[in-house]
Short mmCIF file of C-alpha atoms in Angstrom, two decimals:
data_model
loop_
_atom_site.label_atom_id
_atom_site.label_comp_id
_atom_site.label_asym_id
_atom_site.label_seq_id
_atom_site.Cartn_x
_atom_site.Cartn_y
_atom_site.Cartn_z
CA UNK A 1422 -2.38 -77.00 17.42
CA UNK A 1423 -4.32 -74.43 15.64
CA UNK A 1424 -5.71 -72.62 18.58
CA UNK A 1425 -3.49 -71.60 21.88
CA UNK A 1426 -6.81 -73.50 23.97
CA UNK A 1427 -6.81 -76.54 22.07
CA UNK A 1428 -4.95 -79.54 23.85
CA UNK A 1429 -1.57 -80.52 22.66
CA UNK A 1430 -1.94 -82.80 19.70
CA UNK A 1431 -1.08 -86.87 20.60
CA UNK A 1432 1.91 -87.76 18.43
CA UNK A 1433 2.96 -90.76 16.30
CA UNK A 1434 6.49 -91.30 15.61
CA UNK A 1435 7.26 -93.79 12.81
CA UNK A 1436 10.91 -95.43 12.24
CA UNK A 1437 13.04 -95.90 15.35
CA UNK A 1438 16.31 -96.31 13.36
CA UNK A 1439 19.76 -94.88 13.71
CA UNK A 1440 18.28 -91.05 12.76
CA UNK A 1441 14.62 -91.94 13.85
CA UNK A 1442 15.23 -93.19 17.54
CA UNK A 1443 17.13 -90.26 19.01
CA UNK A 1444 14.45 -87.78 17.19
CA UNK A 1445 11.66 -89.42 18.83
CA UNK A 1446 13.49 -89.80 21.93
CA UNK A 1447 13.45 -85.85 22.55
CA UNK A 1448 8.80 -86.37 21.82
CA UNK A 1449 8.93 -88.75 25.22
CA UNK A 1450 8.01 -85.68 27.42
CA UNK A 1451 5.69 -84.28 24.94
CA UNK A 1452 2.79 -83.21 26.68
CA UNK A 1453 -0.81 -85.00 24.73
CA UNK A 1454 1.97 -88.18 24.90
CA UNK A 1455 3.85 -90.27 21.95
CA UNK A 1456 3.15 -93.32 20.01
CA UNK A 1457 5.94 -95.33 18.26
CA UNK A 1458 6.19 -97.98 15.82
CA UNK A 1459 9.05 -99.84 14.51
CA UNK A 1460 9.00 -103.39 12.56
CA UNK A 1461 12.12 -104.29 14.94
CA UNK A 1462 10.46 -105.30 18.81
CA UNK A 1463 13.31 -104.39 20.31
CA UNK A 1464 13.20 -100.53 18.68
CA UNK A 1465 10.48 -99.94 20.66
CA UNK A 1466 11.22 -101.45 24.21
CA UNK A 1467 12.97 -98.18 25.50
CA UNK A 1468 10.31 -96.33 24.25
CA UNK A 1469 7.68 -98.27 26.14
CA UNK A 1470 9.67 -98.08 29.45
CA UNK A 1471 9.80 -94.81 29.16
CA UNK A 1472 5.79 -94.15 28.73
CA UNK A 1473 5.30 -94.32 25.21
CA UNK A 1474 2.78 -96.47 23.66
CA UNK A 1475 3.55 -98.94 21.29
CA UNK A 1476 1.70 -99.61 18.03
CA UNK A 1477 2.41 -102.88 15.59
CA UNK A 1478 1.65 -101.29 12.58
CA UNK A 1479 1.34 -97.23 11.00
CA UNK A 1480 -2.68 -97.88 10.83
CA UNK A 1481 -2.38 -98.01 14.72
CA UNK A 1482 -0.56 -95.00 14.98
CA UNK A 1483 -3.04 -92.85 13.12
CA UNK A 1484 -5.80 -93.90 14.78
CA UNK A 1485 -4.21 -92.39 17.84
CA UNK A 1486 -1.97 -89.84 16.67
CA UNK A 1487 -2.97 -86.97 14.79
CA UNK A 1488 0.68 -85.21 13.52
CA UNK A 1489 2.64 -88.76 12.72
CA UNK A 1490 6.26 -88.54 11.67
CA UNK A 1491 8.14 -91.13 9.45
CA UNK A 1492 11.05 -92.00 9.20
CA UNK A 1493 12.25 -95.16 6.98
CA UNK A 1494 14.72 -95.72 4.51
CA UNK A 1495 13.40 -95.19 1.21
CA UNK A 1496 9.96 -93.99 -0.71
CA UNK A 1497 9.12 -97.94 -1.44
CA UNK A 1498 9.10 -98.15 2.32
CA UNK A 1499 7.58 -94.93 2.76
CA UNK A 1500 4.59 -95.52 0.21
CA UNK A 1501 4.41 -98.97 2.14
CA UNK A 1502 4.12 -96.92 5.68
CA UNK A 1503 1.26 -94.37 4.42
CA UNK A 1504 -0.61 -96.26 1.68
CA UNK A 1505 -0.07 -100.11 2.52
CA UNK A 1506 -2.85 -102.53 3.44
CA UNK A 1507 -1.92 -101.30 7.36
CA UNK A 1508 -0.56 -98.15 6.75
CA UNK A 1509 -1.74 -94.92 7.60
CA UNK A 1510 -4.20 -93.81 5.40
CA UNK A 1511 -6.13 -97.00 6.52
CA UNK A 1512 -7.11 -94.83 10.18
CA UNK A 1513 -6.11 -91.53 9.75
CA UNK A 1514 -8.82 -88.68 10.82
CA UNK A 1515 -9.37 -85.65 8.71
CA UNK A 1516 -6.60 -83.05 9.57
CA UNK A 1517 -3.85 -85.16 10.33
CA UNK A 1518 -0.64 -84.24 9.36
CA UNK A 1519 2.13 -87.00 7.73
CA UNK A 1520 5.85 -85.13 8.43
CA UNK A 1521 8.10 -87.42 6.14
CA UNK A 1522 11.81 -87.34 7.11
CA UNK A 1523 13.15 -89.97 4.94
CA UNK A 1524 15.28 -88.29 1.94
CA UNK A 1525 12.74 -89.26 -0.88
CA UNK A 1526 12.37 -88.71 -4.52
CA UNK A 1527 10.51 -85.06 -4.88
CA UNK A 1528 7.84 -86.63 -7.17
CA UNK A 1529 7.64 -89.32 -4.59
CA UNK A 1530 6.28 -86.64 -1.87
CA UNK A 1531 4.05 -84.88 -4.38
CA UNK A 1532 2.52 -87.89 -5.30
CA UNK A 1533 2.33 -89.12 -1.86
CA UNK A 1534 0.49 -85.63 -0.87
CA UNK A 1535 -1.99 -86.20 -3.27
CA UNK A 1536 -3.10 -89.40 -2.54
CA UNK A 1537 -3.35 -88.37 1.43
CA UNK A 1538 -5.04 -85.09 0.37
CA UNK A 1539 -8.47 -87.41 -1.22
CA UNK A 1540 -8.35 -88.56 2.76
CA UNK A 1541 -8.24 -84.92 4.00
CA UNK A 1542 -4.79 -86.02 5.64
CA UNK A 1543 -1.94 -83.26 4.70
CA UNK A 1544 1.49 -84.53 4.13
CA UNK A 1545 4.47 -82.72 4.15
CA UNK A 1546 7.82 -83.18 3.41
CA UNK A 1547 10.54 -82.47 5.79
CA UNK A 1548 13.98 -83.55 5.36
CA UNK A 1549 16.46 -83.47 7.74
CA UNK A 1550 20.31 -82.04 7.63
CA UNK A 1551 22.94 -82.80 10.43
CA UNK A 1552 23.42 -86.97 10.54
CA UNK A 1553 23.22 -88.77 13.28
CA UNK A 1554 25.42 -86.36 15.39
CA UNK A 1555 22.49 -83.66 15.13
CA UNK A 1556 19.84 -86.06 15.64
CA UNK A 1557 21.73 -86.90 18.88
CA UNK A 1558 22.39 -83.41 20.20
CA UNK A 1559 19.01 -82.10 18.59
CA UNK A 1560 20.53 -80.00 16.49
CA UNK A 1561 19.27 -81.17 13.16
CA UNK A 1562 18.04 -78.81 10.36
CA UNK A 1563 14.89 -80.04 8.82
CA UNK A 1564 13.77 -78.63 5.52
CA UNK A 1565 9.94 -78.61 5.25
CA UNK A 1566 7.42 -78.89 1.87
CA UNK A 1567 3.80 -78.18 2.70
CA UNK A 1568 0.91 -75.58 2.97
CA UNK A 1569 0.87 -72.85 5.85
CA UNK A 1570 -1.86 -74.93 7.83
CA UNK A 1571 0.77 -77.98 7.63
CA UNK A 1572 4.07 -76.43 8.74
CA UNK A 1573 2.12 -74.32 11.48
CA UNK A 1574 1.05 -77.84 12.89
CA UNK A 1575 4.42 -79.47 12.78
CA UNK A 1576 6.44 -76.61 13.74
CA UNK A 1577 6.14 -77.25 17.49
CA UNK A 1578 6.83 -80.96 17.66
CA UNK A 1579 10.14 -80.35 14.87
CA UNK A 1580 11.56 -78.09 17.02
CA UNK A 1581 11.88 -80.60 20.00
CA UNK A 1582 14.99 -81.92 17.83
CA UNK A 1583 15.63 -79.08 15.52
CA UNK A 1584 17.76 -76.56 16.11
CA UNK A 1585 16.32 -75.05 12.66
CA UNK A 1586 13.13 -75.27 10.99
CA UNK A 1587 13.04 -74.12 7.65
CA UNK A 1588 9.55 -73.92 5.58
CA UNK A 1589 10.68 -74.29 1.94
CA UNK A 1590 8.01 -73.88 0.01
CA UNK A 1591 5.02 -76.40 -1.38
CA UNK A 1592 4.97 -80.02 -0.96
CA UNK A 1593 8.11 -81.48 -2.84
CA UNK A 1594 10.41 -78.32 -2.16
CA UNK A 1595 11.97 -79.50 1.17
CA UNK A 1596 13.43 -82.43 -0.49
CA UNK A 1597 14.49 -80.24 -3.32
CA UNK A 1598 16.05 -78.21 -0.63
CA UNK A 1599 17.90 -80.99 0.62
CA UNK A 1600 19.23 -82.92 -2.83
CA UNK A 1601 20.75 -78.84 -3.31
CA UNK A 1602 22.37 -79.43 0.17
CA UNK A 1603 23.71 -82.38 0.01
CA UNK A 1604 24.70 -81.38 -3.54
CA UNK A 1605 27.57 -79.40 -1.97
CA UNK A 1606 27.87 -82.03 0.50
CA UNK A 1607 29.30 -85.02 -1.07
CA UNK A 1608 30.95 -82.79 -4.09
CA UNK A 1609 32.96 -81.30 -1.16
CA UNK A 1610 33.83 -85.26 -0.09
CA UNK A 1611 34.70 -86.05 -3.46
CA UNK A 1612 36.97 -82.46 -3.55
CA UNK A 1613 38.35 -83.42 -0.04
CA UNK A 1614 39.74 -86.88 -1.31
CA UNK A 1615 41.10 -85.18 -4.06
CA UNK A 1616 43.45 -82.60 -2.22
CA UNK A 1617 44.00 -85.99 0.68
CA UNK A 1618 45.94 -87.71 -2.79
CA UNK A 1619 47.52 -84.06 -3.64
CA UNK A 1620 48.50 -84.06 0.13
CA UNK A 1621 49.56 -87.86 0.48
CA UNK A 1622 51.64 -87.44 -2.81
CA UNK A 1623 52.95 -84.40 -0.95
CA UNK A 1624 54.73 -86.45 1.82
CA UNK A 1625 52.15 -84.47 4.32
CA UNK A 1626 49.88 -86.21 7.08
CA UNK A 1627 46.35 -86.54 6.40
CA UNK A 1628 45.08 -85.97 9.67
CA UNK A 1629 46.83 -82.78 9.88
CA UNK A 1630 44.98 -81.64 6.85
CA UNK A 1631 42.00 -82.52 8.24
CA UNK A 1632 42.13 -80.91 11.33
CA UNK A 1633 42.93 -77.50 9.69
CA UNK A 1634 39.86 -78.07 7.27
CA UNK A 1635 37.30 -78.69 9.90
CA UNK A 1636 39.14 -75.82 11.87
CA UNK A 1637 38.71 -72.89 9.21
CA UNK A 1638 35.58 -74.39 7.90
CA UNK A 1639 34.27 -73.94 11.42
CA UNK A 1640 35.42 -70.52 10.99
CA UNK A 1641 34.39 -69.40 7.90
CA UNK A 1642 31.29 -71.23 7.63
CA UNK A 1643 32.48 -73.68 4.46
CA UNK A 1644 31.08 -73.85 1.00
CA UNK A 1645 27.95 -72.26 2.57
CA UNK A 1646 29.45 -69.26 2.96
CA UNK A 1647 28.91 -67.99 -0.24
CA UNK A 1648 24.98 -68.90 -0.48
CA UNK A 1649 23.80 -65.55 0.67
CA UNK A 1650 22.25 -64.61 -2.56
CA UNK A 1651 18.71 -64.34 -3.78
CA UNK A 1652 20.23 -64.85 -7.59
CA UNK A 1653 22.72 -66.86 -9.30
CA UNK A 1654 22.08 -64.29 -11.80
CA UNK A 1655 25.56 -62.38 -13.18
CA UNK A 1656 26.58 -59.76 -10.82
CA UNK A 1657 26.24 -56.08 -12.32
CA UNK A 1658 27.94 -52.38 -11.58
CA UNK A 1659 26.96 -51.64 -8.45
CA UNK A 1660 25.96 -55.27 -6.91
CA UNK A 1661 27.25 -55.11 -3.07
CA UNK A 1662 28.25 -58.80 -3.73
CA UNK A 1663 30.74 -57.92 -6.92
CA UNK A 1664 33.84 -56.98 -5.14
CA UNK A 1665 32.86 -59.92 -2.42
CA UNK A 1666 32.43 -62.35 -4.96
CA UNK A 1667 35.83 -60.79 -7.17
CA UNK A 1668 37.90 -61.20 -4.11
CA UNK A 1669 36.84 -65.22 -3.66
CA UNK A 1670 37.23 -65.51 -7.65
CA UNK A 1671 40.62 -63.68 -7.34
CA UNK A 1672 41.92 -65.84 -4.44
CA UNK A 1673 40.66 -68.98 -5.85
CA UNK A 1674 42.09 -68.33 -9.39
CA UNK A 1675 45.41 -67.62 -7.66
CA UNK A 1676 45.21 -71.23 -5.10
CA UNK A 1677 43.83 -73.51 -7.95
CA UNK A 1678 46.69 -72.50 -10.22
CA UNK A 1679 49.03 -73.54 -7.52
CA UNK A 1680 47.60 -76.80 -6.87
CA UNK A 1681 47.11 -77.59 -10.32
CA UNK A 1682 51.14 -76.96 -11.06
CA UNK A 1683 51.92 -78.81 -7.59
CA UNK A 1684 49.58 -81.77 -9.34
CA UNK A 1685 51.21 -81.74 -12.62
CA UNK A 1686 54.56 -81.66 -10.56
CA UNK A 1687 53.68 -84.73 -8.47
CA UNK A 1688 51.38 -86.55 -11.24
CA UNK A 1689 48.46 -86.21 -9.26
CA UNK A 1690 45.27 -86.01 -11.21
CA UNK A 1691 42.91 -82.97 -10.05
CA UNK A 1692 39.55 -83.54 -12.20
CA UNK A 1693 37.51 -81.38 -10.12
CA UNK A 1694 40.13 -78.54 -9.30
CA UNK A 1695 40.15 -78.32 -13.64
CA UNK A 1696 36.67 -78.04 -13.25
CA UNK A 1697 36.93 -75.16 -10.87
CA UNK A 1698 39.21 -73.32 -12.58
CA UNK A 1699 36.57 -72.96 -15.26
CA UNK A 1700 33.72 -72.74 -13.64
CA UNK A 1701 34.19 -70.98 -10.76
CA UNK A 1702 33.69 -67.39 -11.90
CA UNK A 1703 30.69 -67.52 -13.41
CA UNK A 1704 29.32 -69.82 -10.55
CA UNK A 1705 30.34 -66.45 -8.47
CA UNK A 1706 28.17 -64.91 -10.66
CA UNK A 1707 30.83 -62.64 -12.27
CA UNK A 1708 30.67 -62.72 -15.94
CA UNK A 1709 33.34 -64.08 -18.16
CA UNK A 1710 35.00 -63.77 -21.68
CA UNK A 1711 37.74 -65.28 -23.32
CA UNK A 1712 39.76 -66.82 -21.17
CA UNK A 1713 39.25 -66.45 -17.08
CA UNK A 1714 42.16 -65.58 -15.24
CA UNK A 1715 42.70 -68.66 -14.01
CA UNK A 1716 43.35 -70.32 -17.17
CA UNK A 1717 45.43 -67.36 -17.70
CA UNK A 1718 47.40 -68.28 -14.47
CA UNK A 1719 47.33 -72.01 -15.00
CA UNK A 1720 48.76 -71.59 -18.70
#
């Protein structure tokens, strides 16, 4: 809507899958009404009970819809949705908007953007962040890549299942946003099944451990907790973040030496708690030379 007396734009909704469905769901009541298309008949059947129309293919959709979001499992399918012989670029009026949710490859959406830009359709990028439990409870974060004009279109519809709306940048940065994201993600996986083998070896119940990670994570806020800088820059004299960032180096030099001589105790392996007790210093942005105290302690 660029206007506050222009009609509510009709919406498309593309991709009624496990993430897809429950995001569209929360569009139902939107008020210039929702069109949905999935390749699966049944996707759609709860959708058309409960007043949404029902298109057979993406070219449908954009010849009714003018902000269409997609979401499908990867860019072959994506490309396939936008460009294909009935996708949307077939239909789609000047001015529409393509919001792509699917995690793609950042080249993917640049490329993507071009091609619908020769059509004077605007794509951009917009992630999501949460899984299927935030798509459920509309909580999701969505992480979007595109021009002012773009995100000021979107931003209305997003926040129907998005609890947070984040405009990253140009067209490929929201997906950038989100490979950085789920960077700490599924590093923090692979570190929680390491310290589950140092806690198994340990004689100590899993599900214990669990609990009191998701508790003080909850607490502290997690890995994220330390993303609160505009640098990763070394800190200098004078930096409000040095004796922050000297008190997590500090405490984490002092609990990675201790698991690391618990491992070597137990003959547990601990490849990425090595890793941190190099790295993790100068990832805190505190400078080091020679060697860091946590060698120092681990020695």
């Amino acid at each position: 809507m660029n206007r506050a007396t222009d009609p509510p734009p009709r919406l498309g909704y593309i991709g009624l899958g496990t993430m897809g469905a429950p995001m569209a769901r929360r569009l139902l009541d939107w008020p210039g009404g929702l069109v949905v298309c999935d390749s699966r008949p049944a996707a759609t059947a709860d959708f058309a009970a409960a007043g949404a129309t029902v298109a057979d293919t993406p070219a449908e959709v954009a010849a009714a819809a003018s902000i269409i979001s997609v979401t499908v499992l990867d860019d072959a399918q994506v490309d396939e949705v936008i460009t294909g012989a009935d996708g949307i670029l077939r239909t789609a009026r000047p001015g529409t908007v393509v919001a792509v949710h699917s995690t793609i490859a950042d080249s993917t959406a640049v490329d993507l953007a071009q091609r619908c830009r020769a059509h004077d359709v605007e794509l951009v990028d917009a992630p999501v962040s949460g899984g299927v439990p935030g798509a459920k409870q509309g909580r999701l974060a969505v992480l979007v890549g595109g021009t002012d004009t773009a995100f000021a279109a979107v931003d209305a519809p997003l926040r129907r299942w998005a609890d947070l709306v984040v405009h990253t940048g140009p067209v490929g940065s929201g997906t950038r946003m989100k490979l950085a994201r789920n960077l700490v993600h599924f590093v923090a996986f692979t570190a929680a099944t390491e310290a589950a083998r140092l806690a198994e070896e340990s004689g100590l119940d899993l599900r214990k451990l669990g609990e009191v990670v998701r508790h003080s994570d909850a607490v502290t806020g997690g890995p994220g907790a330390i993303l609160w800088r505009d640098s990763t820059a070394p800190l200098t004299p004078g930096d409000p973040w040095l004796p922050i960032m000297a008190h997590v180096r500090d405490l984490g030099a002092k609990d990675l030496a201790l698991a690391l001589r618990l491992g070597e105790r137990l003959g547990v392996e601990l490849p990425l708690a090595q890793l941190s007790s190099r790295h993790l210093a100068a990832g805190l942005g505190l400078a080091v030379t020679g060697t860091t105290d946590i060698e120092r302690n681990t020695a």
